[in-house]
Amino acid sequence: MDTHSVEDARAWPGLDVFDHHGERVGRLTAIYAEKDTVRQFGVVRTGLFGLRSVLVPLAGAFEEGGALILNLDKQAIKGSPHLRRDEPLAPDMEDALYSHYGIEAPPATGGRPRLELLQLEHAD
């Protein structure tokens, strides 16, 4: 179960993201949430120029010293499904995301996304 609330997570975009070993992964730019649960996924901009964005589960994540620490290692994050800038989150991308992290996906919603982008007051 997550140790943070939706309101906590809403303040995280813009934070630098580190894996559980302390290696920098990138910067959190957005958050997706499942419609009927508290499960959340973050969009982390990675790579040398921040051109690649990956989706990561936020379960077990916490803020420390102005950084977001994920309960994952860098290799798992690097292998995660990635989004291109302004690309919508399609159902097949959601399936790949759940599969990559070994998370049981909620039931399909007739071709509509299971995850929705949270509206944030401030984003990178």
Tab-separated table of C-alpha atoms in Angstrom:
chain	number	residue	atom	x	y	z
A	1	MET	CA	0.000	0.000	0.000
A	2	ASP	CA	1.248	3.522	-0.738
A	3	THR	CA	2.566	5.541	2.184
A	4	HIS	CA	1.591	8.846	0.595
A	5	SER	CA	-1.680	10.470	-0.342
A	6	VAL	CA	-2.804	11.791	-3.702
A	7	GLU	CA	-2.251	15.293	-2.341
A	8	ASP	CA	1.357	14.454	-1.384
A	9	ALA	CA	2.005	13.120	-4.888
A	10	ARG	CA	0.511	16.229	-6.508
A	11	ALA	CA	3.422	18.219	-5.047
A	12	TRP	CA	6.100	15.921	-6.508
A	13	PRO	CA	6.299	16.970	-10.187
A	14	GLY	CA	9.492	18.920	-10.743
A	15	LEU	CA	11.467	16.844	-8.230
A	16	ASP	CA	14.611	14.971	-9.226
A	17	VAL	CA	14.011	11.219	-9.064
A	18	PHE	CA	16.414	8.636	-7.641
A	19	ASP	CA	16.232	4.853	-7.475
A	20	HIS	CA	16.421	3.032	-4.127
A	21	HIS	CA	20.230	2.818	-4.466
A	22	GLY	CA	20.553	6.603	-4.746
A	23	GLU	CA	21.235	6.735	-8.493
A	24	ARG	CA	19.632	9.665	-10.291
A	25	VAL	CA	17.026	8.584	-12.820
A	26	GLY	CA	15.557	11.874	-14.052
A	27	ARG	CA	12.852	14.386	-13.173
A	28	LEU	CA	9.187	13.726	-12.384
A	29	THR	CA	6.982	15.650	-14.810
A	30	ALA	CA	3.453	14.241	-14.379
A	31	ILE	CA	1.327	11.712	-12.525
A	32	TYR	CA	-1.271	9.263	-13.784
A	33	ALA	CA	-3.746	7.622	-11.417
A	34	GLU	CA	-6.163	4.743	-11.719
A	35	LYS	CA	-9.724	5.984	-11.663
A	36	ASP	CA	-11.088	3.756	-8.887
A	37	THR	CA	-8.024	3.157	-6.709
A	38	VAL	CA	-5.157	5.068	-5.164
A	39	ARG	CA	-2.541	3.430	-7.417
A	40	GLN	CA	-0.409	6.071	-9.148
A	41	PHE	CA	2.299	6.131	-11.803
A	42	GLY	CA	4.781	8.914	-12.408
A	43	VAL	CA	6.158	10.159	-15.705
A	44	VAL	CA	9.916	10.538	-15.321
A	45	ARG	CA	11.887	12.400	-17.970
A	46	THR	CA	15.169	10.524	-18.406
A	47	GLY	CA	18.206	10.441	-20.645
A	48	LEU	CA	20.990	12.863	-21.369
A	49	PHE	CA	18.693	15.587	-22.692
A	50	GLY	CA	15.484	14.439	-20.976
A	51	LEU	CA	13.949	13.432	-24.301
A	52	ARG	CA	12.629	10.074	-23.097
A	53	SER	CA	9.834	9.714	-20.556
A	54	VAL	CA	9.181	6.491	-18.684
A	55	LEU	CA	6.281	5.483	-16.487
A	56	VAL	CA	7.042	4.222	-12.974
A	57	PRO	CA	4.803	3.028	-10.142
A	58	LEU	CA	4.825	5.404	-7.190
A	59	ALA	CA	3.991	2.731	-4.585
A	60	GLY	CA	6.539	3.023	-1.804
A	61	ALA	CA	7.975	6.303	-3.145
A	62	PHE	CA	8.793	9.115	-0.734
A	63	GLU	CA	10.206	12.617	-0.748
A	64	GLU	CA	13.486	13.203	1.030
A	65	GLY	CA	15.601	16.343	0.949
A	66	GLY	CA	13.772	17.772	-2.062
A	67	ALA	CA	14.145	14.562	-4.115
A	68	LEU	CA	11.781	11.705	-4.887
A	69	ILE	CA	13.075	8.244	-3.981
A	70	LEU	CA	11.457	5.316	-5.800
A	71	ASN	CA	11.160	1.779	-4.504
A	72	LEU	CA	12.790	0.507	-7.736
A	73	ASP	CA	16.233	0.072	-9.197
A	74	LYS	CA	17.503	1.994	-12.205
A	75	GLN	CA	17.500	-1.040	-14.518
A	76	ALA	CA	13.791	-1.717	-13.933
A	77	ILE	CA	13.067	1.946	-14.619
A	78	LYS	CA	15.162	2.030	-17.806
A	79	GLY	CA	13.284	-0.983	-19.180
A	80	SER	CA	9.885	0.566	-18.531
A	81	PRO	CA	7.550	1.464	-21.394
A	82	HIS	CA	8.230	5.006	-22.524
A	83	LEU	CA	6.164	7.846	-23.921
A	84	ARG	CA	7.027	10.426	-26.514
A	85	ARG	CA	6.259	14.007	-25.628
A	86	ASP	CA	2.498	14.698	-25.727
A	87	GLU	CA	1.751	11.082	-26.669
A	88	PRO	CA	-1.553	9.868	-25.182
A	89	LEU	CA	-1.495	6.851	-22.892
A	90	ALA	CA	-3.089	4.108	-25.021
A	91	PRO	CA	-4.550	0.875	-23.582
A	92	ASP	CA	-1.707	-1.227	-25.077
A	93	MET	CA	0.825	1.067	-23.356
A	94	GLU	CA	-1.022	0.576	-20.065
A	95	ASP	CA	-0.917	-3.211	-20.562
A	96	ALA	CA	2.844	-3.045	-21.198
A	97	LEU	CA	3.308	-0.880	-18.088
A	98	TYR	CA	1.447	-3.259	-15.778
A	99	SER	CA	3.217	-6.271	-17.293
A	100	HIS	CA	6.702	-4.724	-17.000
A	101	TYR	CA	6.301	-4.081	-13.278
A	102	GLY	CA	4.369	-7.291	-12.538
A	103	ILE	CA	1.299	-5.383	-11.357
A	104	GLU	CA	-2.178	-6.815	-11.789
A	105	ALA	CA	-4.047	-4.500	-14.122
A	106	PRO	CA	-7.570	-3.366	-13.313
A	107	PRO	CA	-10.280	-4.591	-15.704
A	108	ALA	CA	-10.261	-3.082	-19.187
A	109	THR	CA	-12.668	-0.203	-19.695
A	110	GLY	CA	-13.899	-0.725	-23.229
A	111	GLY	CA	-10.844	0.715	-24.967
A	112	ARG	CA	-10.700	3.790	-22.718
A	113	PRO	CA	-7.566	4.404	-20.641
A	114	ARG	CA	-7.534	2.968	-17.116
A	115	LEU	CA	-5.119	5.698	-16.033
A	116	GLU	CA	-5.892	9.390	-16.145
A	117	LEU	CA	-3.494	12.296	-16.008
A	118	LEU	CA	-3.860	14.229	-12.753
A	119	GLN	CA	-4.328	17.950	-13.084
A	120	LEU	CA	-1.495	19.594	-11.157
A	121	GLU	CA	-1.057	23.160	-10.033
A	122	HIS	CA	2.597	23.254	-10.996
A	123	ALA	CA	4.447	21.008	-13.378
A	124	ASP	CA	7.868	21.089	-15.006
